[in-house]
Structure formats: structure tokens, C-alpha cells
mmCIF file of N, CA and C in Angstrom:
data_model
loop_
_atom_site.group_PDB
_atom_site.id
_atom_site.type_symbol
_atom_site.label_atom_id
_atom_site.label_comp_id
_atom_site.label_asym_id
_atom_site.label_seq_id
_atom_site.Cartn_x
_atom_site.Cartn_y
_atom_site.Cartn_z
ATOM 1 N N MET A 1 143.382 71.430 156.720
ATOM 2 C CA MET A 1 143.091 71.945 155.384
ATOM 3 C C MET A 1 142.991 70.792 154.371
ATOM 4 N N TYR A 2 143.951 69.857 154.451
ATOM 5 C CA TYR A 2 143.911 68.744 153.510
ATOM 6 C C TYR A 2 142.673 67.892 153.727
ATOM 7 N N MET A 3 142.281 67.715 155.001
ATOM 8 C CA MET A 3 141.121 66.874 155.285
ATOM 9 C C MET A 3 139.860 67.476 154.665
ATOM 10 N N ARG A 4 139.753 68.802 154.681
ATOM 11 C CA ARG A 4 138.601 69.455 154.055
ATOM 12 C C ARG A 4 138.607 69.203 152.552
ATOM 13 N N HIS A 5 139.793 69.274 151.946
ATOM 14 C CA HIS A 5 139.907 69.010 150.509
ATOM 15 C C HIS A 5 139.492 67.581 150.192
ATOM 16 N N LEU A 6 139.927 66.629 151.026
ATOM 17 C CA LEU A 6 139.594 65.236 150.789
ATOM 18 C C LEU A 6 138.099 64.999 150.955
ATOM 19 N N LYS A 7 137.496 65.648 151.960
ATOM 20 C CA LYS A 7 136.055 65.520 152.163
ATOM 21 C C LYS A 7 135.281 66.051 150.955
ATOM 22 N N ASP A 8 135.702 67.215 150.453
ATOM 23 C CA ASP A 8 135.037 67.794 149.290
ATOM 24 C C ASP A 8 135.216 66.903 148.059
ATOM 25 N N ARG A 9 136.398 66.326 147.919
ATOM 26 C CA ARG A 9 136.676 65.462 146.766
ATOM 27 C C ARG A 9 135.818 64.202 146.826
ATOM 28 N N LEU A 10 135.713 63.613 148.014
ATOM 29 C CA LEU A 10 134.877 62.432 148.171
ATOM 30 C C LEU A 10 133.424 62.750 147.855
ATOM 31 N N ARG A 11 132.933 63.878 148.380
ATOM 32 C CA ARG A 11 131.533 64.235 148.163
ATOM 33 C C ARG A 11 131.248 64.470 146.682
ATOM 34 N N SER A 12 132.115 65.218 146.013
ATOM 35 C CA SER A 12 131.873 65.507 144.601
ATOM 36 C C SER A 12 132.007 64.248 143.747
ATOM 37 N N LEU A 13 132.927 63.360 144.134
ATOM 38 C CA LEU A 13 133.093 62.112 143.398
ATOM 39 C C LEU A 13 131.843 61.256 143.498
ATOM 40 N N LEU A 14 131.282 61.171 144.696
ATOM 41 C CA LEU A 14 130.075 60.368 144.891
ATOM 42 C C LEU A 14 128.878 60.990 144.193
ATOM 43 N N GLU A 15 128.745 62.311 144.295
ATOM 44 C CA GLU A 15 127.597 62.970 143.667
ATOM 45 C C GLU A 15 127.678 62.909 142.147
ATOM 46 N N SER A 16 128.897 62.865 141.599
ATOM 47 C CA SER A 16 129.045 62.860 140.142
ATOM 48 C C SER A 16 128.575 61.557 139.513
ATOM 49 N N VAL A 17 128.474 60.498 140.311
ATOM 50 C CA VAL A 17 128.016 59.223 139.772
ATOM 51 C C VAL A 17 126.609 58.886 140.249
ATOM 52 N N GLY A 18 125.900 59.878 140.752
ATOM 53 C CA GLY A 18 124.485 59.683 141.010
ATOM 54 C C GLY A 18 124.097 59.411 142.449
ATOM 55 N N PHE A 19 125.027 59.487 143.386
ATOM 56 C CA PHE A 19 124.645 59.354 144.778
ATOM 57 C C PHE A 19 123.891 60.593 145.224
ATOM 58 N N GLY A 20 122.897 60.419 146.098
ATOM 59 C CA GLY A 20 122.159 61.554 146.623
ATOM 60 C C GLY A 20 122.360 61.691 148.113
ATOM 61 N N ASN A 21 122.157 62.903 148.622
ATOM 62 C CA ASN A 21 122.230 63.170 150.060
ATOM 63 C C ASN A 21 123.553 62.702 150.664
ATOM 64 N N VAL A 22 124.644 63.088 150.043
ATOM 65 C CA VAL A 22 125.961 62.684 150.522
ATOM 66 C C VAL A 22 126.380 63.592 151.676
ATOM 67 N N ARG A 23 126.838 62.963 152.742
ATOM 68 C CA ARG A 23 127.343 63.723 153.892
ATOM 69 C C ARG A 23 128.635 63.072 154.354
ATOM 70 N N VAL A 24 129.704 63.846 154.417
ATOM 71 C CA VAL A 24 131.004 63.333 154.819
ATOM 72 C C VAL A 24 131.363 63.946 156.163
ATOM 73 N N THR A 25 131.669 63.119 157.140
ATOM 74 C CA THR A 25 132.043 63.610 158.466
ATOM 75 C C THR A 25 133.432 63.110 158.823
ATOM 76 N N ARG A 26 134.058 63.794 159.761
ATOM 77 C CA ARG A 26 135.393 63.404 160.214
ATOM 78 C C ARG A 26 135.342 63.027 161.688
ATOM 79 N N GLU A 27 135.938 61.899 161.991
ATOM 80 C CA GLU A 27 136.088 61.477 163.375
ATOM 81 C C GLU A 27 137.518 61.800 163.808
ATOM 82 N N ALA A 28 137.669 62.247 165.055
ATOM 83 C CA ALA A 28 138.967 62.740 165.500
ATOM 84 C C ALA A 28 139.987 61.615 165.721
ATOM 85 N N TRP A 29 139.569 60.540 166.385
ATOM 86 C CA TRP A 29 140.531 59.473 166.662
ATOM 87 C C TRP A 29 139.863 58.110 166.609
ATOM 88 N N PRO A 30 140.415 57.183 165.862
ATOM 89 C CA PRO A 30 141.508 57.437 164.915
ATOM 90 C C PRO A 30 141.023 58.300 163.760
ATOM 91 N N PRO A 31 141.896 59.044 163.131
ATOM 92 C CA PRO A 31 141.443 59.963 162.085
ATOM 93 C C PRO A 31 140.924 59.212 160.861
ATOM 94 N N TYR A 32 139.664 59.367 160.567
ATOM 95 C CA TYR A 32 139.115 58.753 159.367
ATOM 96 C C TYR A 32 137.896 59.544 158.898
ATOM 97 N N LEU A 33 137.485 59.260 157.701
ATOM 98 C CA LEU A 33 136.311 59.909 157.122
ATOM 99 C C LEU A 33 135.201 58.880 156.996
ATOM 100 N N VAL A 34 133.973 59.302 157.222
ATOM 101 C CA VAL A 34 132.818 58.431 157.038
ATOM 102 C C VAL A 34 131.893 59.085 156.023
ATOM 103 N N CYS A 35 131.517 58.346 154.992
ATOM 104 C CA CYS A 35 130.573 58.839 153.999
ATOM 105 C C CYS A 35 129.228 58.175 154.255
ATOM 106 N N TYR A 36 128.228 58.962 154.547
ATOM 107 C CA TYR A 36 126.872 58.450 154.695
ATOM 108 C C TYR A 36 126.110 58.722 153.409
ATOM 109 N N VAL A 37 125.616 57.686 152.783
ATOM 110 C CA VAL A 37 124.878 57.814 151.531
ATOM 111 C C VAL A 37 123.537 57.127 151.698
ATOM 112 N N ARG A 38 122.458 57.890 151.581
ATOM 113 C CA ARG A 38 121.131 57.299 151.752
ATOM 114 C C ARG A 38 120.780 56.426 150.560
ATOM 115 N N SER A 39 120.060 55.353 150.842
ATOM 116 C CA SER A 39 119.641 54.461 149.769
ATOM 117 C C SER A 39 118.281 54.835 149.211
ATOM 118 N N GLY A 40 117.571 55.726 149.878
ATOM 119 C CA GLY A 40 116.239 56.113 149.428
ATOM 120 C C GLY A 40 115.942 57.554 149.772
ATOM 121 N N PRO A 41 114.721 58.003 149.537
ATOM 122 C CA PRO A 41 114.362 59.389 149.824
ATOM 123 C C PRO A 41 114.367 59.662 151.318
ATOM 124 N N GLY A 42 114.610 60.906 151.665
ATOM 125 C CA GLY A 42 114.620 61.284 153.075
ATOM 126 C C GLY A 42 115.423 62.550 153.270
ATOM 127 N N ASP A 43 115.541 62.962 154.508
ATOM 128 C CA ASP A 43 116.302 64.161 154.818
ATOM 129 C C ASP A 43 117.789 63.894 154.662
ATOM 130 N N ALA A 44 118.505 64.912 154.223
ATOM 131 C CA ALA A 44 119.941 64.750 154.019
ATOM 132 C C ALA A 44 120.673 64.491 155.335
ATOM 133 N N ASP A 45 120.098 64.919 156.450
ATOM 134 C CA ASP A 45 120.756 64.727 157.740
ATOM 135 C C ASP A 45 120.584 63.320 158.290
ATOM 136 N N ASP A 46 119.673 62.543 157.707
ATOM 137 C CA ASP A 46 119.444 61.191 158.196
ATOM 138 C C ASP A 46 120.572 60.268 157.764
ATOM 139 N N LYS A 47 120.989 59.417 158.676
ATOM 140 C CA LYS A 47 121.956 58.390 158.303
ATOM 141 C C LYS A 47 121.221 57.289 157.536
ATOM 142 N N PRO A 48 121.919 56.615 156.622
ATOM 143 C CA PRO A 48 121.255 55.533 155.884
ATOM 144 C C PRO A 48 120.968 54.361 156.801
ATOM 145 N N ARG A 49 120.016 53.557 156.394
ATOM 146 C CA ARG A 49 119.740 52.332 157.145
ATOM 147 C C ARG A 49 120.894 51.358 156.932
ATOM 148 N N MET A 50 121.446 50.855 158.023
ATOM 149 C CA MET A 50 122.622 50.000 157.925
ATOM 150 C C MET A 50 122.371 48.753 157.080
ATOM 151 N N ALA A 51 121.145 48.250 157.099
ATOM 152 C CA ALA A 51 120.849 47.013 156.378
ATOM 153 C C ALA A 51 121.006 47.189 154.867
ATOM 154 N N ASP A 52 120.926 48.430 154.383
ATOM 155 C CA ASP A 52 121.007 48.683 152.951
ATOM 156 C C ASP A 52 122.431 48.953 152.474
ATOM 157 N N MET A 53 123.388 48.893 153.384
ATOM 158 C CA MET A 53 124.704 49.397 153.049
ATOM 159 C C MET A 53 125.776 48.329 153.175
ATOM 160 N N VAL A 54 126.917 48.600 152.555
ATOM 161 C CA VAL A 54 128.120 47.833 152.810
ATOM 162 C C VAL A 54 129.170 48.805 153.346
ATOM 163 N N TYR A 55 130.200 48.256 153.926
ATOM 164 C CA TYR A 55 131.204 49.052 154.619
ATOM 165 C C TYR A 55 132.532 48.868 153.914
ATOM 166 N N LEU A 56 133.078 49.948 153.411
ATOM 167 C CA LEU A 56 134.328 49.891 152.658
ATOM 168 C C LEU A 56 135.440 50.503 153.504
ATOM 169 N N ARG A 57 136.468 49.718 153.805
ATOM 170 C CA ARG A 57 137.592 50.224 154.585
ATOM 171 C C ARG A 57 138.853 50.175 153.739
ATOM 172 N N ILE A 58 139.582 51.260 153.720
ATOM 173 C CA ILE A 58 140.811 51.337 152.945
ATOM 174 C C ILE A 58 141.958 51.680 153.899
ATOM 175 N N ARG A 59 142.905 50.787 154.036
ATOM 176 C CA ARG A 59 144.100 51.092 154.824
ATOM 177 C C ARG A 59 145.140 51.667 153.862
ATOM 178 N N THR A 60 145.381 52.958 153.959
ATOM 179 C CA THR A 60 146.223 53.601 152.961
ATOM 180 C C THR A 60 147.685 53.243 153.114
ATOM 181 N N ALA A 61 148.202 53.255 154.340
ATOM 182 C CA ALA A 61 149.628 53.019 154.534
ATOM 183 C C ALA A 61 150.001 51.585 154.173
ATOM 184 N N GLN A 62 149.167 50.632 154.589
ATOM 185 C CA GLN A 62 149.478 49.228 154.340
ATOM 186 C C GLN A 62 149.040 48.764 152.961
ATOM 187 N N GLY A 63 148.195 49.536 152.314
ATOM 188 C CA GLY A 63 147.687 49.134 151.022
ATOM 189 C C GLY A 63 146.699 47.991 151.095
ATOM 190 N N GLU A 64 146.021 47.827 152.234
ATOM 191 C CA GLU A 64 145.063 46.749 152.393
ATOM 192 C C GLU A 64 143.653 47.292 152.263
ATOM 193 N N PHE A 65 142.794 46.530 151.574
ATOM 194 C CA PHE A 65 141.436 46.980 151.332
ATOM 195 C C PHE A 65 140.462 45.918 151.794
ATOM 196 N N GLY A 66 139.296 46.303 152.267
ATOM 197 C CA GLY A 66 138.314 45.331 152.670
ATOM 198 C C GLY A 66 136.912 45.842 152.432
ATOM 199 N N LEU A 67 136.071 44.989 151.896
ATOM 200 C CA LEU A 67 134.670 45.324 151.699
ATOM 201 C C LEU A 67 133.846 44.378 152.550
ATOM 202 N N MET A 68 133.047 44.917 153.468
ATOM 203 C CA MET A 68 132.285 44.097 154.403
ATOM 204 C C MET A 68 130.825 44.497 154.382
ATOM 205 N N ASP A 69 129.986 43.668 154.971
ATOM 206 C CA ASP A 69 128.602 44.062 155.120
ATOM 207 C C ASP A 69 128.473 44.995 156.316
ATOM 208 N N ALA A 70 127.263 45.466 156.571
ATOM 209 C CA ALA A 70 127.067 46.479 157.603
ATOM 210 C C ALA A 70 127.421 45.970 158.988
ATOM 211 N N ALA A 71 127.324 44.667 159.206
ATOM 212 C CA ALA A 71 127.638 44.106 160.515
ATOM 213 C C ALA A 71 129.142 44.004 160.747
ATOM 214 N N GLY A 72 129.924 44.222 159.708
ATOM 215 C CA GLY A 72 131.364 44.174 159.852
ATOM 216 C C GLY A 72 131.948 42.782 159.706
ATOM 217 N N ASP A 73 131.135 41.812 159.294
ATOM 218 C CA ASP A 73 131.671 40.472 159.084
ATOM 219 C C ASP A 73 131.445 40.052 157.630
ATOM 220 N N LEU A 74 131.636 38.786 157.339
ATOM 221 C CA LEU A 74 131.495 38.259 155.980
ATOM 222 C C LEU A 74 132.290 39.092 154.970
ATOM 223 N N PRO A 75 133.616 39.146 155.119
ATOM 224 C CA PRO A 75 134.396 39.957 154.197
ATOM 225 C C PRO A 75 134.275 39.458 152.761
ATOM 226 N N MET A 76 134.152 40.381 151.842
ATOM 227 C CA MET A 76 134.085 40.052 150.419
ATOM 228 C C MET A 76 135.339 40.603 149.758
ATOM 229 N N LEU A 77 136.032 39.764 149.007
ATOM 230 C CA LEU A 77 137.294 40.182 148.428
ATOM 231 C C LEU A 77 137.110 40.979 147.145
ATOM 232 N N ASP A 78 135.989 40.797 146.491
ATOM 233 C CA ASP A 78 135.780 41.545 145.260
ATOM 234 C C ASP A 78 134.366 42.099 145.228
ATOM 235 N N LEU A 79 134.083 42.855 144.183
ATOM 236 C CA LEU A 79 132.843 43.591 144.075
ATOM 237 C C LEU A 79 131.839 42.778 143.270
ATOM 238 N N GLN A 80 130.910 42.130 143.950
ATOM 239 C CA GLN A 80 129.845 41.372 143.302
ATOM 240 C C GLN A 80 130.378 40.410 142.244
ATOM 241 N N GLY A 81 131.456 39.708 142.577
ATOM 242 C CA GLY A 81 131.993 38.703 141.675
ATOM 243 C C GLY A 81 132.723 39.235 140.461
ATOM 244 N N THR A 82 133.025 40.524 140.426
ATOM 245 C CA THR A 82 133.685 41.095 139.251
ATOM 246 C C THR A 82 135.186 40.911 139.290
ATOM 247 N N GLY A 83 135.744 40.554 140.457
ATOM 248 C CA GLY A 83 137.186 40.469 140.579
ATOM 249 C C GLY A 83 137.846 41.796 140.866
ATOM 250 N N VAL A 84 137.040 42.846 141.001
ATOM 251 C CA VAL A 84 137.559 44.184 141.255
ATOM 252 C C VAL A 84 137.733 44.376 142.752
ATOM 253 N N LEU A 85 138.937 44.704 143.197
ATOM 254 C CA LEU A 85 139.145 44.985 144.609
ATOM 255 C C LEU A 85 138.440 46.280 144.982
ATOM 256 N N ALA A 86 137.781 46.254 146.137
ATOM 257 C CA ALA A 86 137.015 47.420 146.544
ATOM 258 C C ALA A 86 137.891 48.658 146.675
ATOM 259 N N GLY A 87 139.114 48.488 147.134
ATOM 260 C CA GLY A 87 139.995 49.640 147.321
ATOM 261 C C GLY A 87 140.345 50.348 146.026
ATOM 262 N N ASP A 88 140.250 49.627 144.903
ATOM 263 C CA ASP A 88 140.556 50.249 143.615
ATOM 264 C C ASP A 88 139.616 51.400 143.290
ATOM 265 N N LEU A 89 138.450 51.426 143.938
ATOM 266 C CA LEU A 89 137.493 52.489 143.665
ATOM 267 C C LEU A 89 138.077 53.855 143.954
ATOM 268 N N PHE A 90 138.961 53.926 144.947
ATOM 269 C CA PHE A 90 139.483 55.223 145.355
ATOM 270 C C PHE A 90 140.895 55.471 144.834
ATOM 271 N N SER A 91 141.282 54.742 143.793
ATOM 272 C CA SER A 91 142.601 54.962 143.211
ATOM 273 C C SER A 91 142.714 56.343 142.572
ATOM 274 N N GLU A 92 141.568 56.973 142.279
ATOM 275 C CA GLU A 92 141.586 58.283 141.650
ATOM 276 C C GLU A 92 141.751 59.410 142.654
ATOM 277 N N LEU A 93 141.641 59.112 143.947
ATOM 278 C CA LEU A 93 141.796 60.163 144.948
ATOM 279 C C LEU A 93 143.269 60.542 145.070
ATOM 280 N N PRO A 94 143.560 61.841 145.169
ATOM 281 C CA PRO A 94 144.958 62.269 145.175
ATOM 282 C C PRO A 94 145.611 62.093 146.543
ATOM 283 N N ASP A 95 146.772 61.438 146.562
ATOM 284 C CA ASP A 95 147.691 61.460 147.700
ATOM 285 C C ASP A 95 147.036 61.304 149.061
ATOM 286 N N LEU A 96 146.453 60.142 149.316
ATOM 287 C CA LEU A 96 145.940 59.889 150.654
ATOM 288 C C LEU A 96 147.108 59.899 151.631
ATOM 289 N N PRO A 97 147.010 60.666 152.708
ATOM 290 C CA PRO A 97 148.147 60.799 153.626
ATOM 291 C C PRO A 97 148.433 59.494 154.363
ATOM 292 N N GLU A 98 149.682 59.274 154.689
ATOM 293 C CA GLU A 98 150.087 58.048 155.370
ATOM 294 C C GLU A 98 149.484 57.970 156.772
ATOM 295 N N ASN A 99 149.180 59.108 157.379
ATOM 296 C CA ASN A 99 148.654 59.098 158.743
ATOM 297 C C ASN A 99 147.135 58.986 158.783
ATOM 298 N N LEU A 100 146.522 58.664 157.650
ATOM 299 C CA LEU A 100 145.082 58.397 157.619
ATOM 300 C C LEU A 100 144.916 56.876 157.619
ATOM 301 N N PRO A 101 144.673 56.266 158.776
ATOM 302 C CA PRO A 101 144.744 54.803 158.863
ATOM 303 C C PRO A 101 143.741 54.090 157.971
ATOM 304 N N PHE A 102 142.508 54.548 157.950
ATOM 305 C CA PHE A 102 141.526 53.909 157.086
ATOM 306 C C PHE A 102 140.393 54.877 156.804
ATOM 307 N N CYS A 103 139.662 54.582 155.765
ATOM 308 C CA CYS A 103 138.601 55.471 155.307
ATOM 309 C C CYS A 103 137.345 54.646 155.114
ATOM 310 N N PRO A 104 136.508 54.522 156.135
ATOM 311 C CA PRO A 104 135.300 53.716 155.988
ATOM 312 C C PRO A 104 134.207 54.489 155.259
ATOM 313 N N CYS A 105 133.518 53.825 154.368
ATOM 314 C CA CYS A 105 132.441 54.440 153.612
ATOM 315 C C CYS A 105 131.279 53.454 153.535
ATOM 316 N N LEU A 106 130.070 53.975 153.508
ATOM 317 C CA LEU A 106 128.890 53.125 153.424
ATOM 318 C C LEU A 106 128.212 53.337 152.074
ATOM 319 N N PHE A 107 128.017 52.259 151.336
ATOM 320 C CA PHE A 107 127.413 52.338 150.014
ATOM 321 C C PHE A 107 126.426 51.195 149.808
ATOM 322 N N GLU A 108 125.560 51.359 148.847
ATOM 323 C CA GLU A 108 124.846 50.217 148.300
ATOM 324 C C GLU A 108 125.785 49.485 147.334
ATOM 325 N N PRO A 109 125.747 48.159 147.313
ATOM 326 C CA PRO A 109 126.656 47.425 146.415
ATOM 327 C C PRO A 109 126.523 47.830 144.955
ATOM 328 N N ARG A 110 125.291 48.012 144.462
ATOM 329 C CA ARG A 110 125.153 48.342 143.038
ATOM 330 C C ARG A 110 125.639 49.762 142.762
ATOM 331 N N GLN A 111 125.530 50.658 143.731
ATOM 332 C CA GLN A 111 126.073 51.998 143.542
ATOM 333 C C GLN A 111 127.593 51.965 143.558
ATOM 334 N N LEU A 112 128.157 51.083 144.380
ATOM 335 C CA LEU A 112 129.601 50.910 144.418
ATOM 336 C C LEU A 112 130.111 50.432 143.062
ATOM 337 N N LEU A 113 129.364 49.530 142.450
ATOM 338 C CA LEU A 113 129.743 49.028 141.139
ATOM 339 C C LEU A 113 129.657 50.138 140.085
ATOM 340 N N ARG A 114 128.617 50.974 140.172
ATOM 341 C CA ARG A 114 128.498 52.103 139.237
ATOM 342 C C ARG A 114 129.667 53.068 139.396
ATOM 343 N N LEU A 115 130.094 53.301 140.636
ATOM 344 C CA LEU A 115 131.220 54.196 140.881
ATOM 345 C C LEU A 115 132.489 53.644 140.257
ATOM 346 N N TRP A 116 132.692 52.324 140.406
ATOM 347 C CA TRP A 116 133.865 51.693 139.795
ATOM 348 C C TRP A 116 133.838 51.825 138.277
ATOM 349 N N GLN A 117 132.676 51.575 137.678
ATOM 350 C CA GLN A 117 132.561 51.667 136.222
ATOM 351 C C GLN A 117 132.829 53.084 135.738
ATOM 352 N N ARG A 118 132.366 54.072 136.504
ATOM 353 C CA ARG A 118 132.594 55.468 136.127
ATOM 354 C C ARG A 118 134.073 55.818 136.206
ATOM 355 N N LEU A 119 134.747 55.348 137.262
ATOM 356 C CA LEU A 119 136.159 55.653 137.427
ATOM 357 C C LEU A 119 136.998 54.995 136.338
ATOM 358 N N THR A 120 136.716 53.729 136.025
ATOM 359 C CA THR A 120 137.506 53.040 135.015
ATOM 360 C C THR A 120 137.256 53.627 133.626
ATOM 361 N N ALA A 121 136.059 54.153 133.404
ATOM 362 C CA ALA A 121 135.765 54.767 132.114
ATOM 363 C C ALA A 121 136.547 56.066 131.920
ATOM 364 N N GLN A 122 136.931 56.714 133.038
ATOM 365 C CA GLN A 122 137.654 57.983 132.941
ATOM 366 C C GLN A 122 139.155 57.793 132.779
ATOM 367 N N GLN A 123 139.635 56.570 132.978
ATOM 368 C CA GLN A 123 141.066 56.336 132.894
ATOM 369 C C GLN A 123 141.534 56.387 131.446
ATOM 370 N N SER A 124 142.717 56.954 131.244
ATOM 371 C CA SER A 124 143.264 57.015 129.898
ATOM 372 C C SER A 124 143.916 55.681 129.547
ATOM 373 N N PRO A 125 144.035 55.359 128.251
ATOM 374 C CA PRO A 125 144.651 54.092 127.846
ATOM 375 C C PRO A 125 146.085 53.955 128.328
ATOM 376 N N ALA A 126 146.780 55.074 128.545
ATOM 377 C CA ALA A 126 148.180 55.023 128.970
ATOM 378 C C ALA A 126 148.334 54.438 130.363
ATOM 379 N N ARG A 127 147.258 54.456 131.148
ATOM 380 C CA ARG A 127 147.350 53.966 132.529
ATOM 381 C C ARG A 127 147.189 52.462 132.603
ATOM 382 N N HIS A 128 146.822 51.800 131.507
ATOM 383 C CA HIS A 128 146.592 50.354 131.536
ATOM 384 C C HIS A 128 147.865 49.607 131.188
#
């Protein structure tokens, strides 16, 4: 039940900042969610072209975050030189369970930056 809620939350969060054709799937083992976001026009069932995407992994229990290219190498510590940790993008998601080892997502870098800007704009001054 919680996994369905998290999938819906991820999908609505991505769609609210302008992502199109969002599809969230669950893999059984290890338990994680994959967000497929197309970079261009096409059928919603099509997976995005890997060359257009980056791979965002969030280790919830350890608090470790990593942003990589589609090949899984060349780790980038921040988002396009902004100093923003990629994992901070999902700080707005409620109570990620400890038994969810990581949450890989595929995005375009500039869309990832737009998502971060949208999330930080929604934060109240009391949280800073």
C-alpha cells in the first residue's frame, strides 16, 4: 500500500514540474522504484533513450546520494555545478521507508534542475 502511495507521489511530483509521459514501475528485488521520463515525443509506454538521461540513486537508510550518467559511471556530486546534492531533490517526499535501499530515477539534467528549483521555491522560510 505504501509503495503505491510513493509511486503516485513521485508521478504527480514529476508531472507538476512539466515532465511528460511519466511511468513509475516497481522492481521486486531489491525493492526500488524506477521513473521513466521521456525526453521527447512518443508513446507513454516507450522507455526513454538512455543517452538522454541521467541516473539518480538515493540510498535512504544510509543517507547517501549519487547522480550518474546513463552508463552508471562518471559520478557527479552536484547538479550542473550548482552545489546542490542530487538527493536533496526528494527531500519533499514523505517518510521513505528504511527497507527501500535505493530509488533510481532517469531524468534529463535540465529537467532535474527545474525540479530542484520548483521544490526549493515551495519551501517555507522557517525551513531554512
